[in-house]
mmCIF file of C-alpha atoms in Angstrom:
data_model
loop_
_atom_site.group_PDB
_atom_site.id
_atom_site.type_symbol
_atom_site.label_atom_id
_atom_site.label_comp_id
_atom_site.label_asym_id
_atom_site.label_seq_id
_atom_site.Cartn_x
_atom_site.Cartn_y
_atom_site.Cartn_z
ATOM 1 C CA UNK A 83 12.933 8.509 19.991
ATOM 2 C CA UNK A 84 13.538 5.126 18.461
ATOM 3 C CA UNK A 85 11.869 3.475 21.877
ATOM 4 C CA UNK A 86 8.680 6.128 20.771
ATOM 5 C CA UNK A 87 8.547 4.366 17.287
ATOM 6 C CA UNK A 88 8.550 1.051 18.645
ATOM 7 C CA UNK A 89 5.858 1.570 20.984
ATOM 8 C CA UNK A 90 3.875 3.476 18.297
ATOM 9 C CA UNK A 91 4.377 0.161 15.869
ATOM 10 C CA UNK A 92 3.171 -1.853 18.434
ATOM 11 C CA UNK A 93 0.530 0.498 18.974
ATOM 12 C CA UNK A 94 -0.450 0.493 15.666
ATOM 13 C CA UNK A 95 0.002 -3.460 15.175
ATOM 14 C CA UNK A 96 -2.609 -3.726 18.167
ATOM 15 C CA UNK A 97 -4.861 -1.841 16.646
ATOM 16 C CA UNK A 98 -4.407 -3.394 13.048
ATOM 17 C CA UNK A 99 -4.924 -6.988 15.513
ATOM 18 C CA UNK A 100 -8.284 -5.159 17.103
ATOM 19 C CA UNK A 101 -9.411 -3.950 13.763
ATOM 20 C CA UNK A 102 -8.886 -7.289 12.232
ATOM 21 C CA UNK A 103 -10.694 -9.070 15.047
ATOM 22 C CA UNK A 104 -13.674 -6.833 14.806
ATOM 23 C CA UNK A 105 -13.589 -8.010 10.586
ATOM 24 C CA UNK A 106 -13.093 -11.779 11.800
ATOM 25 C CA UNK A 107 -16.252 -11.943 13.780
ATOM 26 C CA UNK A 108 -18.070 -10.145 10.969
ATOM 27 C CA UNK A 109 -16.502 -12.285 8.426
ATOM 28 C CA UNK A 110 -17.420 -15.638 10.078
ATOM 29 C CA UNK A 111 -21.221 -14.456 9.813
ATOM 30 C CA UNK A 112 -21.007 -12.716 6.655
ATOM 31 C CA UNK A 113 -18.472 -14.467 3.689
ATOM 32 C CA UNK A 114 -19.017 -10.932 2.242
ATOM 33 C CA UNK A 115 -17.484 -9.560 5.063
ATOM 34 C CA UNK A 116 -13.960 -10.911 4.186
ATOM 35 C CA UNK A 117 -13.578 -8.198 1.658
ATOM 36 C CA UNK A 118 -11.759 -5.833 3.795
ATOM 37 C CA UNK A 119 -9.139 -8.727 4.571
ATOM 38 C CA UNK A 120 -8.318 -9.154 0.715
ATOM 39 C CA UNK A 121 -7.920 -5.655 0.223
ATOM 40 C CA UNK A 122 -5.521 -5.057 2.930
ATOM 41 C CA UNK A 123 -3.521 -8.140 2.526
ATOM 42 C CA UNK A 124 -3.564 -8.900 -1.659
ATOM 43 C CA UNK A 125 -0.392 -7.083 -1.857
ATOM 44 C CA UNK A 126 1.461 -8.233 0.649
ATOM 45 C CA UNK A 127 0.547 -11.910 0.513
ATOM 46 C CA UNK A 128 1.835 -11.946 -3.233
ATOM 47 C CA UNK A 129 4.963 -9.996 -2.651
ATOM 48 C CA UNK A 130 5.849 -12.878 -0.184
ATOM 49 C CA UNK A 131 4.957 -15.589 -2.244
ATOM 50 C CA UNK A 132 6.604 -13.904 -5.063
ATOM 51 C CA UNK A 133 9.925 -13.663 -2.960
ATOM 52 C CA UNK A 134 9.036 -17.297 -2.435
ATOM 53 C CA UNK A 135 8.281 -18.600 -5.552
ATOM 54 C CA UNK A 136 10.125 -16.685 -8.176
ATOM 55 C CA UNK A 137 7.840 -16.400 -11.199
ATOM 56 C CA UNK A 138 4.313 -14.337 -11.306
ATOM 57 C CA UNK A 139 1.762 -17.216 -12.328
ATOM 58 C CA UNK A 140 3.221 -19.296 -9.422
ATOM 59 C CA UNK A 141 2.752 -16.428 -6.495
ATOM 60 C CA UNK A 142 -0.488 -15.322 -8.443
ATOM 61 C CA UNK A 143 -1.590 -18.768 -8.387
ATOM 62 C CA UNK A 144 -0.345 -19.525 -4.692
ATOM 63 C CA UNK A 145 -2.223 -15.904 -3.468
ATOM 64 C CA UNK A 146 -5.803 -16.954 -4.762
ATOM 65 C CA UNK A 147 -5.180 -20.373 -2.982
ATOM 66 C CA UNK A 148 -4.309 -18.406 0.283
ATOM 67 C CA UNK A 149 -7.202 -16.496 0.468
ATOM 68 C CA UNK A 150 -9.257 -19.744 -0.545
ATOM 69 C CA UNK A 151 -7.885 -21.555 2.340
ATOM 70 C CA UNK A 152 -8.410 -18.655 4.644
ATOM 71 C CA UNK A 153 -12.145 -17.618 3.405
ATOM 72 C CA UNK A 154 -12.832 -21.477 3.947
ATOM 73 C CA UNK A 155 -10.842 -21.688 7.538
ATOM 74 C CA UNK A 156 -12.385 -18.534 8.511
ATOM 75 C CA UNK A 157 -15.311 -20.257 10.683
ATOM 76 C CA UNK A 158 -12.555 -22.097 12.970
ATOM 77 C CA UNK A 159 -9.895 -19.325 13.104
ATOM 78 C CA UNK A 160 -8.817 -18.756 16.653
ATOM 79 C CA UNK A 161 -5.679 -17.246 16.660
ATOM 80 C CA UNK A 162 -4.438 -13.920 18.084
ATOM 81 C CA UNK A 163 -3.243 -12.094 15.122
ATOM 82 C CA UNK A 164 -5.350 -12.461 11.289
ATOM 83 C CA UNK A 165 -2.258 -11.147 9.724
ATOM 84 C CA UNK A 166 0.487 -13.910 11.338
ATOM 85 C CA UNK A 167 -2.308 -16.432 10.832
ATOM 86 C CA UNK A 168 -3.101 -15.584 6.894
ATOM 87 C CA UNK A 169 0.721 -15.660 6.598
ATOM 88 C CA UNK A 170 1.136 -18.999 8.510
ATOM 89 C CA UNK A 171 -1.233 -20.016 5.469
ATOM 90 C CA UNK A 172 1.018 -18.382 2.887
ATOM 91 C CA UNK A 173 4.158 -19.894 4.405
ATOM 92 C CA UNK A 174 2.359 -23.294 4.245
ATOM 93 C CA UNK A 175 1.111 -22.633 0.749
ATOM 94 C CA UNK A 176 4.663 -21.838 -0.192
ATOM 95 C CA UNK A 177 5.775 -25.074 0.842
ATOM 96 C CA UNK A 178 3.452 -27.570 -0.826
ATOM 97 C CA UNK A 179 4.353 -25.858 -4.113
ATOM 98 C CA UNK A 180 7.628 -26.081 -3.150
ATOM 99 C CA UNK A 181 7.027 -29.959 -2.520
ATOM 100 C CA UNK A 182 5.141 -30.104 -5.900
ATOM 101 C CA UNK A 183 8.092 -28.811 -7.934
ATOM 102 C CA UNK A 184 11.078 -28.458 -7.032
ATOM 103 C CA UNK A 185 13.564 -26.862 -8.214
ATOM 104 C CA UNK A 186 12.063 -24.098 -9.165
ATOM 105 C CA UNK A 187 13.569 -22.440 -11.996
ATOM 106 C CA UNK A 188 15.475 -18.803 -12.315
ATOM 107 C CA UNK A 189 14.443 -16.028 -14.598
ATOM 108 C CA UNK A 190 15.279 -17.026 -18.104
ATOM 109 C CA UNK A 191 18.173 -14.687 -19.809
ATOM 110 C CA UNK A 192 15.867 -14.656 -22.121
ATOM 111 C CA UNK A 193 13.114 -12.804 -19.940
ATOM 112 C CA UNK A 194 15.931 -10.432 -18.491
ATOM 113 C CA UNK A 195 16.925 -9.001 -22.069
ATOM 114 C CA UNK A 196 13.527 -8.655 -22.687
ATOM 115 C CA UNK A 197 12.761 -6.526 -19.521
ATOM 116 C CA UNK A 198 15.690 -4.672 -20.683
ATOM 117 C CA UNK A 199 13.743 -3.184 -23.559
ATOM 118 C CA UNK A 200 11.092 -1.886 -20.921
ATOM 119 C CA UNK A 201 13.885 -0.273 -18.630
ATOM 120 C CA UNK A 202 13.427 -2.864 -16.140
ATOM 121 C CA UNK A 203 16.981 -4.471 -15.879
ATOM 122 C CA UNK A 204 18.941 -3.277 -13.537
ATOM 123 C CA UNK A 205 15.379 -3.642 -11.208
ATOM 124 C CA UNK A 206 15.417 -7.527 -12.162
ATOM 125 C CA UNK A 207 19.521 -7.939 -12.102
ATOM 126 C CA UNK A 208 19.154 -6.954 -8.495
ATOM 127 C CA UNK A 209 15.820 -8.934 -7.504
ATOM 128 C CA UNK A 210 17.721 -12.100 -8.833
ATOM 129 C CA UNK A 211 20.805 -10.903 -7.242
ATOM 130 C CA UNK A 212 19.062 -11.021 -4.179
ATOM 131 C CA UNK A 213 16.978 -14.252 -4.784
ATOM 132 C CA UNK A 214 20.194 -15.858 -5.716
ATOM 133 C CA UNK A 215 21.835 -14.655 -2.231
ATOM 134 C CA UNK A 216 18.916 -15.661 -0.039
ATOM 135 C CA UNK A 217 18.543 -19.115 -2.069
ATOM 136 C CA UNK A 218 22.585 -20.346 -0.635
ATOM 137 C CA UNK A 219 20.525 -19.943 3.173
ATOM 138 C CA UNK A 220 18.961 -22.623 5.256
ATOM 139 C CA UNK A 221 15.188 -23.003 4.667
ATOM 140 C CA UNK A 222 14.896 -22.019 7.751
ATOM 141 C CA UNK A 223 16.392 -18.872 7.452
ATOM 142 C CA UNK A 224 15.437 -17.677 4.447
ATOM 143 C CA UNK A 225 11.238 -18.281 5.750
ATOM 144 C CA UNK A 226 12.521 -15.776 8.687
ATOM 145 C CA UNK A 227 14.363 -13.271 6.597
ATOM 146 C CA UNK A 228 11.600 -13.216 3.501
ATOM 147 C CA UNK A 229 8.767 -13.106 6.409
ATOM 148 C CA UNK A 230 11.161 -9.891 8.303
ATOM 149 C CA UNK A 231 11.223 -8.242 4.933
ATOM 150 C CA UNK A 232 7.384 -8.693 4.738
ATOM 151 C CA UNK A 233 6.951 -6.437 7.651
ATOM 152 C CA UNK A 234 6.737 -9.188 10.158
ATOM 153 C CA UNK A 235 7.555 -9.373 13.619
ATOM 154 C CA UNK A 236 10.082 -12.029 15.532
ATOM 155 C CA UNK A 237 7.003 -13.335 17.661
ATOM 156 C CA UNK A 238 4.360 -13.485 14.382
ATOM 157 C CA UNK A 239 6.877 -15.046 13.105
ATOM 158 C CA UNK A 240 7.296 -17.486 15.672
ATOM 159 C CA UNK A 241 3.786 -18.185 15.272
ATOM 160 C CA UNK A 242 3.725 -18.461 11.773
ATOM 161 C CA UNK A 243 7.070 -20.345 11.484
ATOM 162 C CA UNK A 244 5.977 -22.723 15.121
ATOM 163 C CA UNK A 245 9.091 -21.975 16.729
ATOM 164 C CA UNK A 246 10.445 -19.638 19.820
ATOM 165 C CA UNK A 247 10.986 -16.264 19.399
ATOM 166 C CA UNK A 248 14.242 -16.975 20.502
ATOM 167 C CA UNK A 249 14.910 -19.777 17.480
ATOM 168 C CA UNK A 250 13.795 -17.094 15.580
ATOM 169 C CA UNK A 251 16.081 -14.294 16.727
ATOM 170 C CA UNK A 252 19.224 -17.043 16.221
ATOM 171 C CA UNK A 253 17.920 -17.910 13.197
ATOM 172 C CA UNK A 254 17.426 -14.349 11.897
ATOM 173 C CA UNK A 255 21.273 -13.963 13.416
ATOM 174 C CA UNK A 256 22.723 -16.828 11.792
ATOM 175 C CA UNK A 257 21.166 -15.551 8.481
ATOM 176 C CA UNK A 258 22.210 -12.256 8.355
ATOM 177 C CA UNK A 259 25.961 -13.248 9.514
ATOM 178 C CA UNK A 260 25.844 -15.392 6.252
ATOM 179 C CA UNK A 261 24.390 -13.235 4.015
ATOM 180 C CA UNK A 262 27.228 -10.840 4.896
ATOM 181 C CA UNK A 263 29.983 -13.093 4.677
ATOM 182 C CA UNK A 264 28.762 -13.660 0.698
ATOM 183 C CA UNK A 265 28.068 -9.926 0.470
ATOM 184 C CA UNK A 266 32.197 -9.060 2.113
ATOM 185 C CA UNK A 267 33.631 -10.569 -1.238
ATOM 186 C CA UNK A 268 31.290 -8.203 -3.692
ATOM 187 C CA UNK A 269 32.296 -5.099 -1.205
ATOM 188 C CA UNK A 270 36.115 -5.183 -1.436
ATOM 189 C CA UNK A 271 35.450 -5.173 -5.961
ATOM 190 C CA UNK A 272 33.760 -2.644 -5.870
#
């Protein structure tokens, strides 16, 4: 069973690739064309660079700029997969605001009481929870876990990430066998 799922989300990747490439050549004739691609990827894209970024006006702000770069790139792209290429331009995107100001700064207390009033705490406790346990990993691994939890695979995110699939996989390894050493502490309390 769980080799029939795999091969039926590669399946479907291919065909998401196929479908994409069919939107590509239409795109690179047509600007209007690139609809599709913001429609299908708006979503994602931000989530990432929200994960990446921490605040709302910084991933809103780093989203338009992907989809800039990509609408403008669009003529040369040459790649095998849109969706590990569009992300290679998030990633990158990421990383120049990250250049531009760093540190970035946490969620206020002030902002978490007042999400409290609209029921969103324990939502936000945990997000920051989380942002504060992926923030004590490398770089490195915290690009391959964020890109994992965006629905990526180890070999788009090779591509995205120019490594090996297998510096990704020991990468991805190392990062997960510290994330659990900070979460054994929390386990035992509770």
């Amino acid at each position: 069973e769980a080799t029939e799922r795999v091969a039926g989300m590669s399946g479907d990747r291919n065909e998401a690739n196929l479908a994409d490439q069919t939107l590509v050549e239409r795109a690179q004739q047509d600007p209007a064309a690139f609809e599709p691609f913001y429609d299908r990827y708006l979503d994602p894209i931000y989530a990432y660079c929200y994960r990446r970024l921490g605040t709302r006006e910084l991933a809103e702000d780093a989203t338009s700029q992907v989809f800039v770069q990509a609408m403008a790139a669009l003529p040369r792209f040459r790649a095998h997969s849109f969706r590990a290429w569009l992300y290679t331009i998030a990633h990158n995107v990421v990383m120049d605001v990250h250049r531009a100001k760093s540190p970035l700064p946490l969620i206020e207390d002030a902002e978490i009481e007042a999400l409290a009033v609209d029921g969103e705490l324990d939502w936000r406790a945990s997000e920051l929870d989380v942002r504060r346990l992926l923030a004590q990993l490398t770089d490195d691994q915290r690009d391959v876990v964020e890109l994992r939890l965006s629905g990526m695979t180890g070999p788009e995110i090779a591509e995205i990430l120019g490594r090996s699939p297998g510096a990704v996989r020991a990468l991805q390894f190392r990062a997960y066998q510290h994330l659990r050493a900070l979460l054994a502490p929390n386990e035992v309390t509770k």
